[in-house]
């Protein structure tokens, strides 16, 4: 298994490009199952999760061609299997996103039941109840969700008990080809859902209320293929900005968007960062100063994203003062705290709250990555620690950060990948 070795102490300084969004690319890849005719996708990030989704489509018989600029042509016309097997779903829970598109277009889908993961139990009950409200019959058998709708789905009025990103995406994709009108209430409104909805509209879907918590969808007979460019990754953007703030550095990020991470930018300013933005770039400058502690509470968009919580926890470990971090979305998402404490951080856990007393410096140590964003927090911690930090199990980080060590090297960090067996 590959490892990362980091020698801390250098402020990040320089300019890099932000990749396309993983969390928007995954549902858009699932949406290609809805198109009559080829889809051309640009700006997909080169990540393990994206490769897993492409493998899933390929194993269903979908035709996939990748060009020299990483543009991907996907044609679902040759599909001959309607199943997402355990081996793929267990490596990537987002495989569940093929359920809605398969069911609404082909009337059947067998998707392995996604289990829990390091950050919590993560049920999919709302996805299933929404599809049942649209007329699907669903059985769970042999670890598989077996969903059937031989005569197609029909529109429904559905209220989601919990704001769920994946649930909203699955039901939105199911509704675009259902007969009649669907209303999804208490829908998630993350920018990635807006990106998916915009792509569906380009394919010919009729959707009202995009970007709000109430989506109205008028089902159409068929959707056509289109060309679509995936939005920039706001979590990758936020991660590099937070890393720069923690290391007292200055970075300029290109090919990103500032309007989709207001909550994060405001917190970085509260931490003492000077931020300037243009239409497709963001610059952060700490002017050499130590960050100040900030309090954060995660909640659905537009509030502070759970996917940025671990990185802010890492920044708070070396900030001036004491910060409280409250995680409200996932039950076990403060797992990075124990590894950070092994590096000399002063964090106490009280239920879903981490109280972080800033210390002047951390001390490098061997640590273990446990999930995607927790790994990013360990990378940040390694860059503000004295001496060497060795991060094991970095396959978690490769799921969500394209070329992380190359990008950090461009910014001046002392970070190397050690290839393992
Ligand atoms: C997506 C993101 C993930 C992010 C999360 C929250 C992708 C590929 N992943 O995950 O990076 O951290 O949104 O912003 O886009 N829940 C239920 N029943 C359901 C569905 C969800 O109880 O049927 C609960 C979950 O356990 C969790 C909460 O709702 O506590 C939010 O989960 P959800 O928004 O669905 O997360 P994902 O779509 O899995």
Short mmCIF file of C-alpha atoms and ligand atoms in Angstrom, two decimals:
data_model
loop_
_atom_site.label_atom_id
_atom_site.label_comp_id
_atom_site.label_asym_id
_atom_site.label_seq_id
_atom_site.Cartn_x
_atom_site.Cartn_y
_atom_site.Cartn_z
CA UNK A 1 0.00 0.00 0.00
CA UNK A 2 1.29 3.48 -0.88
CA UNK A 3 2.22 5.90 1.89
CA UNK A 4 2.86 9.63 2.02
CA UNK A 5 5.86 11.05 3.80
CA UNK A 6 5.73 14.73 4.73
CA UNK A 7 8.34 16.97 6.34
CA UNK A 8 6.49 19.91 7.84
CA UNK A 9 7.34 23.53 8.39
CA UNK A 10 7.07 25.15 4.94
CA UNK A 11 4.24 27.64 4.28
CA UNK A 12 2.37 26.77 1.07
CA UNK A 13 3.06 29.31 -1.63
CA UNK A 14 2.11 29.35 -5.31
CA UNK A 15 -0.62 28.63 -7.83
CA UNK A 16 -2.38 25.41 -8.84
CA UNK A 17 -5.38 24.33 -10.89
CA UNK A 18 -8.46 22.81 -9.25
CA UNK A 19 -9.85 19.59 -10.75
CA UNK A 20 -13.41 18.75 -11.69
CA UNK A 21 -15.77 17.79 -8.88
CA UNK A 22 -15.84 14.16 -7.77
CA UNK A 23 -19.24 14.50 -6.12
CA UNK A 24 -20.75 16.03 -9.24
CA UNK A 25 -18.93 13.74 -11.69
CA UNK A 26 -20.26 10.58 -10.00
CA UNK A 27 -24.01 11.35 -10.32
CA UNK A 28 -23.49 12.77 -13.82
CA UNK A 29 -21.81 9.50 -14.84
CA UNK A 30 -24.84 7.65 -13.43
CA UNK A 31 -27.11 10.02 -15.40
CA UNK A 32 -25.51 8.88 -18.67
CA UNK A 33 -27.65 5.73 -18.23
CA UNK A 34 -30.68 7.92 -18.98
CA UNK A 35 -29.54 9.15 -22.40
CA UNK A 36 -30.63 7.87 -25.80
CA UNK A 37 -27.40 8.55 -27.63
CA UNK A 38 -23.83 9.28 -26.56
CA UNK A 39 -22.86 11.69 -23.78
CA UNK A 40 -19.55 13.61 -23.85
CA UNK A 41 -18.23 14.59 -20.41
CA UNK A 42 -15.36 16.99 -19.80
CA UNK A 43 -13.47 18.01 -16.66
CA UNK A 44 -13.98 14.68 -14.90
CA UNK A 45 -11.26 14.34 -12.26
CA UNK A 46 -8.75 11.52 -12.57
CA UNK A 47 -9.65 9.70 -9.35
CA UNK A 48 -10.20 6.15 -8.16
CA UNK A 49 -13.91 6.78 -7.43
CA UNK A 50 -14.47 8.01 -11.00
CA UNK A 51 -12.63 4.96 -12.38
CA UNK A 52 -14.81 2.73 -10.19
CA UNK A 53 -17.99 4.33 -11.58
CA UNK A 54 -16.67 3.90 -15.15
CA UNK A 55 -15.91 0.23 -14.37
CA UNK A 56 -19.44 -0.19 -13.05
CA UNK A 57 -20.94 1.26 -16.26
CA UNK A 58 -18.58 -0.86 -18.36
CA UNK A 59 -19.54 -4.07 -16.57
CA UNK A 60 -23.18 -3.34 -17.47
CA UNK A 61 -22.17 -3.27 -21.15
CA UNK A 62 -22.07 0.53 -21.54
CA UNK A 63 -19.63 1.75 -24.23
CA UNK A 64 -16.90 4.07 -22.91
CA UNK A 65 -14.15 5.88 -24.82
CA UNK A 66 -11.62 8.19 -23.19
CA UNK A 67 -9.77 10.73 -25.35
CA UNK A 68 -6.29 12.21 -24.84
CA UNK A 69 -7.70 15.22 -22.91
CA UNK A 70 -9.59 12.96 -20.47
CA UNK A 71 -12.87 13.73 -22.24
CA UNK A 72 -15.14 10.70 -21.87
CA UNK A 73 -17.75 9.50 -24.37
CA UNK A 74 -20.37 7.22 -22.86
CA UNK A 75 -23.03 5.36 -24.80
CA UNK A 76 -25.55 3.34 -22.82
CA UNK A 77 -27.12 1.94 -26.02
CA UNK A 78 -25.21 -1.34 -25.60
CA UNK A 79 -26.26 -1.97 -21.97
CA UNK A 80 -27.06 -5.64 -21.33
CA UNK A 81 -26.85 -6.02 -17.55
CA UNK A 82 -28.70 -4.07 -14.87
CA UNK A 83 -26.72 -4.94 -11.78
CA UNK A 84 -24.18 -3.21 -9.52
CA UNK A 85 -22.17 -6.02 -7.93
CA UNK A 86 -20.95 -6.13 -4.33
CA UNK A 87 -17.26 -5.83 -5.28
CA UNK A 88 -17.77 -2.39 -6.80
CA UNK A 89 -20.39 -1.09 -4.35
CA UNK A 90 -18.27 -2.00 -1.35
CA UNK A 91 -15.38 0.13 -2.65
CA UNK A 92 -17.66 3.05 -3.48
CA UNK A 93 -21.03 3.71 -1.88
CA UNK A 94 -21.94 6.20 -4.62
CA UNK A 95 -22.58 3.14 -6.86
CA UNK A 96 -26.11 3.32 -5.37
CA UNK A 97 -26.65 6.27 -7.77
CA UNK A 98 -27.24 3.90 -10.70
CA UNK A 99 -30.40 2.61 -9.01
CA UNK A 100 -32.75 5.46 -10.00
CA UNK A 101 -31.56 5.76 -13.63
CA UNK A 102 -31.63 1.99 -14.31
CA UNK A 103 -35.06 1.56 -12.80
CA UNK A 104 -36.73 4.49 -14.53
CA UNK A 105 -35.29 3.74 -17.99
CA UNK A 106 -35.10 -0.06 -18.06
CA UNK A 107 -37.62 -1.05 -15.36
CA UNK A 108 -35.18 -3.11 -13.31
CA UNK A 109 -32.06 -2.78 -11.17
CA UNK A 110 -30.15 -5.08 -8.82
CA UNK A 111 -27.78 -3.07 -6.69
CA UNK A 112 -25.73 -4.54 -3.88
CA UNK A 113 -26.75 -3.05 -0.53
CA UNK A 114 -24.09 -0.51 0.52
CA UNK A 115 -22.88 -1.31 4.01
CA UNK A 116 -21.73 1.12 6.66
CA UNK A 117 -18.39 2.83 6.43
CA UNK A 118 -15.81 4.38 8.71
CA UNK A 119 -17.87 7.55 9.18
CA UNK A 120 -21.16 5.91 10.14
CA UNK A 121 -23.96 3.53 9.20
CA UNK A 122 -25.16 5.58 6.16
CA UNK A 123 -28.54 4.00 5.35
CA UNK A 124 -30.31 4.38 1.97
CA UNK A 125 -33.88 4.05 3.26
CA UNK A 126 -34.95 7.41 1.79
CA UNK A 127 -33.71 6.46 -1.70
CA UNK A 128 -35.80 3.27 -1.49
CA UNK A 129 -38.93 4.87 -0.03
CA UNK A 130 -38.89 7.56 -2.71
CA UNK A 131 -38.67 4.97 -5.49
CA UNK A 132 -41.51 2.99 -3.88
CA UNK A 133 -43.59 6.19 -3.82
CA UNK A 134 -43.01 6.32 -7.60
CA UNK A 135 -44.45 2.81 -7.96
CA UNK A 136 -41.35 0.59 -7.75
CA UNK A 137 -41.42 -2.74 -5.96
CA UNK A 138 -38.31 -3.26 -3.91
CA UNK A 139 -37.02 -6.39 -2.21
CA UNK A 140 -33.80 -6.84 -0.33
CA UNK A 141 -32.53 -10.32 -1.08
CA UNK A 142 -29.09 -11.90 -0.71
CA UNK A 143 -27.51 -8.53 0.10
CA UNK A 144 -29.01 -6.97 -3.04
CA UNK A 145 -31.64 -4.29 -3.52
CA UNK A 146 -33.86 -5.76 -6.26
CA UNK A 147 -36.02 -2.98 -7.67
CA UNK A 148 -38.63 -3.47 -10.39
CA UNK A 149 -40.96 -1.16 -12.32
CA UNK A 150 -41.92 -3.12 -15.46
CA UNK A 151 -44.31 -0.40 -16.64
CA UNK A 152 -42.03 2.48 -15.70
CA UNK A 153 -42.19 4.82 -12.71
CA UNK A 154 -44.92 7.39 -12.12
CA UNK A 155 -44.62 10.85 -10.66
CA UNK A 156 -45.18 11.30 -6.91
CA UNK A 157 -45.14 13.94 -4.19
CA UNK A 158 -42.37 12.89 -1.83
CA UNK A 159 -41.07 14.50 1.35
CA UNK A 160 -37.56 13.53 2.46
CA UNK A 161 -37.30 13.16 6.26
CA UNK A 162 -33.59 13.97 6.21
CA UNK A 163 -31.76 16.20 3.77
CA UNK A 164 -29.83 13.66 1.69
CA UNK A 165 -27.55 14.49 -1.21
CA UNK A 166 -27.45 11.00 -2.76
CA UNK A 167 -31.17 10.45 -2.10
CA UNK A 168 -32.08 13.70 -3.86
CA UNK A 169 -29.85 12.77 -6.82
CA UNK A 170 -31.24 9.25 -7.16
CA UNK A 171 -34.87 10.42 -6.99
CA UNK A 172 -34.26 13.36 -9.33
CA UNK A 173 -32.77 11.00 -11.93
CA UNK A 174 -35.66 8.57 -11.46
CA UNK A 175 -38.25 11.35 -11.83
CA UNK A 176 -36.99 12.78 -15.14
CA UNK A 177 -38.33 9.75 -17.07
CA UNK A 178 -41.30 8.96 -14.75
CA UNK A 179 -44.82 9.51 -16.08
CA UNK A 180 -46.24 12.85 -14.93
CA UNK A 181 -45.16 15.27 -12.23
CA UNK A 182 -42.88 14.58 -9.25
CA UNK A 183 -42.32 16.99 -6.37
CA UNK A 184 -39.31 16.35 -4.12
CA UNK A 185 -39.66 18.30 -0.85
CA UNK A 186 -36.85 18.96 1.65
CA UNK A 187 -34.43 18.22 -1.17
CA UNK A 188 -30.70 18.79 -0.73
CA UNK A 189 -29.45 21.83 -2.67
CA UNK A 190 -25.71 21.25 -2.79
CA UNK A 191 -24.02 22.81 -5.85
CA UNK A 192 -23.34 19.27 -7.13
CA UNK A 193 -27.11 18.69 -7.32
CA UNK A 194 -27.48 21.91 -9.29
CA UNK A 195 -24.74 20.66 -11.64
CA UNK A 196 -26.52 17.32 -12.10
CA UNK A 197 -29.86 19.07 -12.69
CA UNK A 198 -28.27 21.42 -15.26
CA UNK A 199 -26.84 18.41 -17.09
CA UNK A 200 -30.25 16.67 -17.04
CA UNK A 201 -31.89 19.82 -18.44
CA UNK A 202 -29.32 19.88 -21.22
CA UNK A 203 -30.35 16.26 -21.94
CA UNK A 204 -33.97 17.42 -22.28
CA UNK A 205 -35.35 17.03 -18.73
CA UNK A 206 -37.94 19.44 -17.35
CA UNK A 207 -37.00 20.51 -13.84
CA UNK A 208 -38.20 23.53 -11.83
CA UNK A 209 -36.78 24.84 -8.56
CA UNK A 210 -33.14 23.96 -9.30
CA UNK A 211 -31.01 25.16 -6.37
CA UNK A 212 -33.96 25.19 -3.94
CA UNK A 213 -35.23 22.59 -1.45
CA UNK A 214 -38.32 21.84 -3.56
CA UNK A 215 -37.75 20.27 -6.97
CA UNK A 216 -40.62 19.84 -9.43
CA UNK A 217 -39.94 17.45 -12.27
CA UNK A 218 -42.19 16.86 -15.30
CA UNK A 219 -41.30 13.45 -16.70
CA UNK A 220 -40.44 13.26 -20.42
CA UNK A 221 -40.56 10.26 -22.81
CA UNK A 222 -36.84 10.20 -23.53
CA UNK A 223 -33.62 12.14 -22.97
CA UNK A 224 -30.90 12.69 -25.52
CA UNK A 225 -27.12 12.71 -25.14
CA UNK A 226 -25.25 16.00 -24.74
CA UNK A 227 -21.84 17.49 -24.04
CA UNK A 228 -21.32 18.62 -20.47
CA UNK A 229 -18.41 19.96 -18.43
CA UNK A 230 -18.36 19.00 -14.75
CA UNK A 231 -18.11 21.87 -12.22
CA UNK A 232 -14.90 22.53 -10.19
CA UNK A 233 -14.43 20.60 -6.95
CA UNK A 234 -15.38 22.91 -4.08
CA UNK A 235 -14.05 20.50 -1.43
CA UNK A 236 -10.66 20.22 -3.14
CA UNK A 237 -10.67 24.03 -3.35
CA UNK A 238 -11.51 24.38 0.34
CA UNK A 239 -8.89 21.81 1.32
CA UNK A 240 -6.00 23.68 -0.39
CA UNK A 241 -7.21 27.00 1.05
CA UNK A 242 -7.35 25.54 4.56
CA UNK A 243 -3.93 23.94 4.12
CA UNK A 244 -2.53 27.35 3.10
CA UNK A 245 -4.18 29.00 6.13
CA UNK A 246 -2.81 26.37 8.52
CA UNK A 247 0.74 26.74 7.14
CA UNK A 248 0.55 30.60 7.17
CA UNK A 249 0.98 30.61 3.38
CA UNK A 250 -0.38 32.24 0.25
CA UNK A 251 -2.03 30.36 -2.61
CA UNK A 252 -3.92 31.15 -5.78
CA UNK A 253 -6.31 28.48 -7.08
CA UNK A 254 -7.34 28.54 -10.75
CA UNK A 255 -10.29 26.95 -12.57
CA UNK A 256 -12.46 27.01 -9.47
CA UNK A 257 -15.52 29.02 -8.40
CA UNK A 258 -15.88 31.21 -5.32
CA UNK A 259 -19.68 31.42 -5.18
CA UNK A 260 -20.08 27.79 -4.14
CA UNK A 261 -18.12 27.90 -0.91
CA UNK A 262 -19.22 31.03 0.91
CA UNK A 263 -19.50 29.32 4.32
CA UNK A 264 -15.91 28.06 4.05
CA UNK A 265 -14.48 31.39 2.82
CA UNK A 266 -16.20 33.30 5.65
CA UNK A 267 -14.69 30.94 8.23
CA UNK A 268 -11.24 31.29 6.66
CA UNK A 269 -11.56 35.09 6.87
CA UNK A 270 -12.57 34.70 10.52
CA UNK A 271 -9.36 32.68 10.95
CA UNK A 272 -7.40 35.70 9.70
CA UNK A 273 -7.05 34.93 5.97
CA UNK A 274 -7.11 37.70 3.36
CA UNK A 275 -9.19 36.38 0.47
CA UNK A 276 -9.72 37.79 -3.00
CA UNK A 277 -11.77 36.16 -5.73
CA UNK A 278 -12.48 36.40 -9.45
CA UNK A 279 -14.95 34.46 -11.59
CA UNK A 280 -12.71 31.38 -11.77
CA UNK A 281 -10.00 31.93 -9.16
CA UNK A 282 -9.53 32.37 -5.42
CA UNK A 283 -6.49 33.72 -3.64
CA UNK A 284 -5.75 33.34 0.07
CA UNK A 285 -2.95 35.10 1.93
CA UNK A 286 -2.19 34.67 5.65
CA UNK A 287 0.54 37.32 5.45
CA UNK A 288 2.69 34.99 7.53
CA UNK A 289 0.30 35.03 10.50
CA UNK A 290 -0.80 32.11 12.65
CA UNK A 291 -4.51 31.28 12.07
CA UNK A 292 -7.06 32.11 14.77
CA UNK A 293 -9.34 29.32 16.05
CA UNK A 294 -12.84 29.18 14.61
CA UNK A 295 -16.02 27.42 15.72
CA UNK A 296 -17.85 25.42 13.07
CA UNK A 297 -21.05 23.39 12.91
CA UNK A 298 -21.64 21.19 9.88
CA UNK A 299 -25.07 21.14 8.19
CA UNK A 300 -26.53 20.73 4.68
CA UNK A 301 -25.69 23.38 2.04
CA UNK A 302 -25.50 26.37 2.21
CA UNK A 303 -24.19 25.82 5.76
CA UNK A 304 -20.67 24.59 6.52
CA UNK A 305 -19.98 21.29 4.65
CA UNK A 306 -19.22 18.11 6.60
CA UNK A 307 -16.62 17.34 3.90
CA UNK A 308 -14.55 20.34 5.14
CA UNK A 309 -14.86 19.59 8.85
CA UNK A 310 -11.73 17.44 9.24
CA UNK A 311 -9.52 19.98 7.45
CA UNK A 312 -10.74 22.81 9.75
CA UNK A 313 -10.17 20.58 12.77
CA UNK A 314 -6.55 20.20 11.61
CA UNK A 315 -6.18 23.96 11.13
CA UNK A 316 -7.59 24.61 14.62
CA UNK A 317 -4.96 22.34 16.19
CA UNK A 318 -2.27 24.96 15.48
CA UNK A 319 -4.48 28.07 15.71
CA UNK A 320 -4.44 30.77 18.35
CA UNK A 321 -7.20 30.12 20.94
CA UNK A 322 -9.79 27.37 21.33
CA UNK A 323 -12.29 26.23 18.69
CA UNK A 324 -15.34 23.96 18.84
CA UNK A 325 -16.20 21.76 15.88
CA UNK A 326 -19.69 20.22 15.88
CA UNK A 327 -20.46 17.43 13.37
CA UNK A 328 -24.19 17.03 12.74
CA UNK A 329 -24.31 14.98 9.50
CA UNK A 330 -22.38 11.76 10.20
CA UNK A 331 -22.20 10.05 13.60
CA UNK A 332 -18.56 8.96 13.51
CA UNK A 333 -16.83 11.66 11.54
CA UNK A 334 -14.41 12.97 14.16
CA UNK A 335 -12.21 9.89 13.90
CA UNK A 336 -9.18 11.89 12.79
CA UNK A 337 -9.01 13.45 16.27
CA UNK A 338 -7.14 10.51 17.81
CA UNK A 339 -4.45 10.58 15.13
CA UNK A 340 -4.12 14.37 15.47
CA UNK A 341 -3.67 13.99 19.25
CA UNK A 342 -0.88 11.48 18.59
CA UNK A 343 0.84 14.33 16.73
CA UNK A 344 0.62 16.59 19.79
CA UNK A 345 -2.77 18.24 19.21
CA UNK A 346 -4.94 19.05 22.24
CA UNK A 347 -8.43 17.89 21.30
CA UNK A 348 -11.14 16.55 23.58
CA UNK A 349 -14.24 14.84 22.26
CA UNK A 350 -17.67 15.31 23.80
CA UNK A 351 -20.19 13.35 21.72
CA UNK A 352 -20.31 14.98 18.29
CA UNK A 353 -18.24 17.99 19.41
CA UNK A 354 -14.46 18.38 19.30
CA UNK A 355 -12.94 21.05 21.52
CA UNK A 356 -9.57 22.02 20.09
CA UNK A 357 -7.05 24.04 22.08
CA UNK A 358 -4.51 25.38 19.62
CA UNK A 359 -0.84 24.53 20.21
CA UNK A 360 2.07 26.38 18.54
CA UNK A 361 3.30 23.32 16.59
CA UNK A 362 2.53 19.65 16.09
CA UNK A 363 5.13 16.90 16.08
CA UNK A 364 5.46 14.51 13.11
CA UNK A 365 4.42 10.87 13.72
CA UNK A 366 3.37 7.76 11.81
CA UNK A 367 -0.43 7.97 11.35
CA UNK A 368 -3.16 6.02 9.63
CA UNK A 369 -5.73 7.46 7.20
CA UNK A 370 -9.25 6.21 7.93
CA UNK A 371 -11.49 7.98 5.41
CA UNK A 372 -11.16 10.46 2.59
CA UNK A 373 -11.46 13.80 4.38
CA UNK A 374 -9.79 12.53 7.57
CA UNK A 375 -6.77 11.73 5.38
CA UNK A 376 -6.73 15.30 4.10
CA UNK A 377 -6.63 16.54 7.70
CA UNK A 378 -3.59 14.35 8.38
CA UNK A 379 -1.82 15.80 5.33
CA UNK A 380 -2.49 19.32 6.66
CA UNK A 381 -1.28 18.27 10.11
CA UNK A 382 1.88 16.78 8.58
CA UNK A 383 2.62 20.08 6.86
CA UNK A 384 2.42 22.06 10.12
CA UNK A 385 4.33 19.50 12.20
CA UNK A 386 7.98 19.53 13.12
CA UNK A 387 9.81 16.63 11.52
CA UNK A 388 8.45 13.73 9.53
CA UNK A 389 4.90 12.40 9.27
CA UNK A 390 4.27 9.07 7.57
CA UNK A 391 0.65 8.56 6.46
CA UNK A 392 -0.43 4.99 5.84
CA UNK A 393 -3.52 3.75 3.92
CA UNK A 394 -3.56 6.70 1.54
CA UNK A 395 -5.81 4.87 -0.91
CA UNK A 396 -8.52 6.81 0.93
CA UNK A 397 -7.01 10.11 -0.24
CA UNK A 398 -6.60 8.89 -3.83
CA UNK A 399 -10.38 8.41 -3.95
CA UNK A 400 -10.92 12.16 -3.77
CA UNK A 401 -7.79 14.24 -4.46
CA UNK A 402 -6.26 14.28 -7.94
CA UNK A 403 -2.43 14.33 -7.89
CA UNK A 404 -2.33 15.56 -4.29
CA UNK A 405 1.39 15.23 -3.78
CA UNK A 406 2.21 16.85 -7.14
CA UNK A 407 -0.09 19.80 -6.39
CA UNK A 408 1.35 20.24 -2.90
CA UNK A 409 4.90 20.00 -4.27
CA UNK A 410 4.09 22.81 -6.72
CA UNK A 411 3.04 24.84 -3.65
CA UNK A 412 6.40 24.12 -2.01
CA UNK A 413 5.47 21.33 0.40
CA UNK A 414 7.97 18.62 1.19
CA UNK A 415 5.80 15.58 0.43
CA UNK A 416 6.62 12.29 -1.30
CA UNK A 417 4.71 9.15 -2.16
CA UNK A 418 6.33 5.87 -1.23
CA UNK A 419 5.00 3.10 -3.43
CA UNK A 420 4.03 0.03 -1.43
CA UNK A 421 3.13 -3.52 -2.32
C1 LIG B 1 -22.77 12.90 -0.12
C2 LIG B 1 -21.33 13.11 -0.51
C3 LIG B 1 -20.43 13.12 0.71
C4 LIG B 1 -20.94 14.14 1.73
C5 LIG B 1 -22.42 13.92 2.03
C6 LIG B 1 -23.02 15.02 2.90
C7 LIG B 1 -21.19 12.15 -2.73
C8 LIG B 1 -20.67 11.05 -3.60
N1 LIG B 1 -20.93 12.05 -1.42
O1 LIG B 1 -22.84 11.61 0.50
O2 LIG B 1 -19.11 13.46 0.30
O3 LIG B 1 -20.21 14.00 2.93
O4 LIG B 1 -23.17 13.92 0.79
O5 LIG B 1 -22.83 16.27 2.34
O6 LIG B 1 -21.78 13.11 -3.20
N2 LIG B 1 -29.29 9.30 5.29
C9 LIG B 1 -30.31 8.50 5.76
N3 LIG B 1 -31.08 7.79 4.85
C10 LIG B 1 -30.86 7.86 3.50
C11 LIG B 1 -29.81 8.68 3.04
C12 LIG B 1 -29.05 9.38 3.95
O7 LIG B 1 -30.54 8.42 6.96
O8 LIG B 1 -31.57 7.20 2.75
C13 LIG B 1 -28.45 10.06 6.23
C14 LIG B 1 -26.97 9.66 6.21
O9 LIG B 1 -26.71 8.53 7.02
C15 LIG B 1 -26.30 10.92 6.72
C16 LIG B 1 -27.20 12.04 6.16
O10 LIG B 1 -28.44 11.42 5.82
O11 LIG B 1 -26.34 10.97 8.12
C17 LIG B 1 -26.64 12.72 4.92
O12 LIG B 1 -26.23 11.74 3.98
P1 LIG B 1 -26.26 12.00 2.41
O13 LIG B 1 -26.48 13.46 2.16
O14 LIG B 1 -27.18 11.04 1.78
O15 LIG B 1 -24.76 11.64 2.02
P2 LIG B 1 -24.27 10.91 0.70
O16 LIG B 1 -25.14 11.25 -0.45
O17 LIG B 1 -24.00 9.46 1.01
#
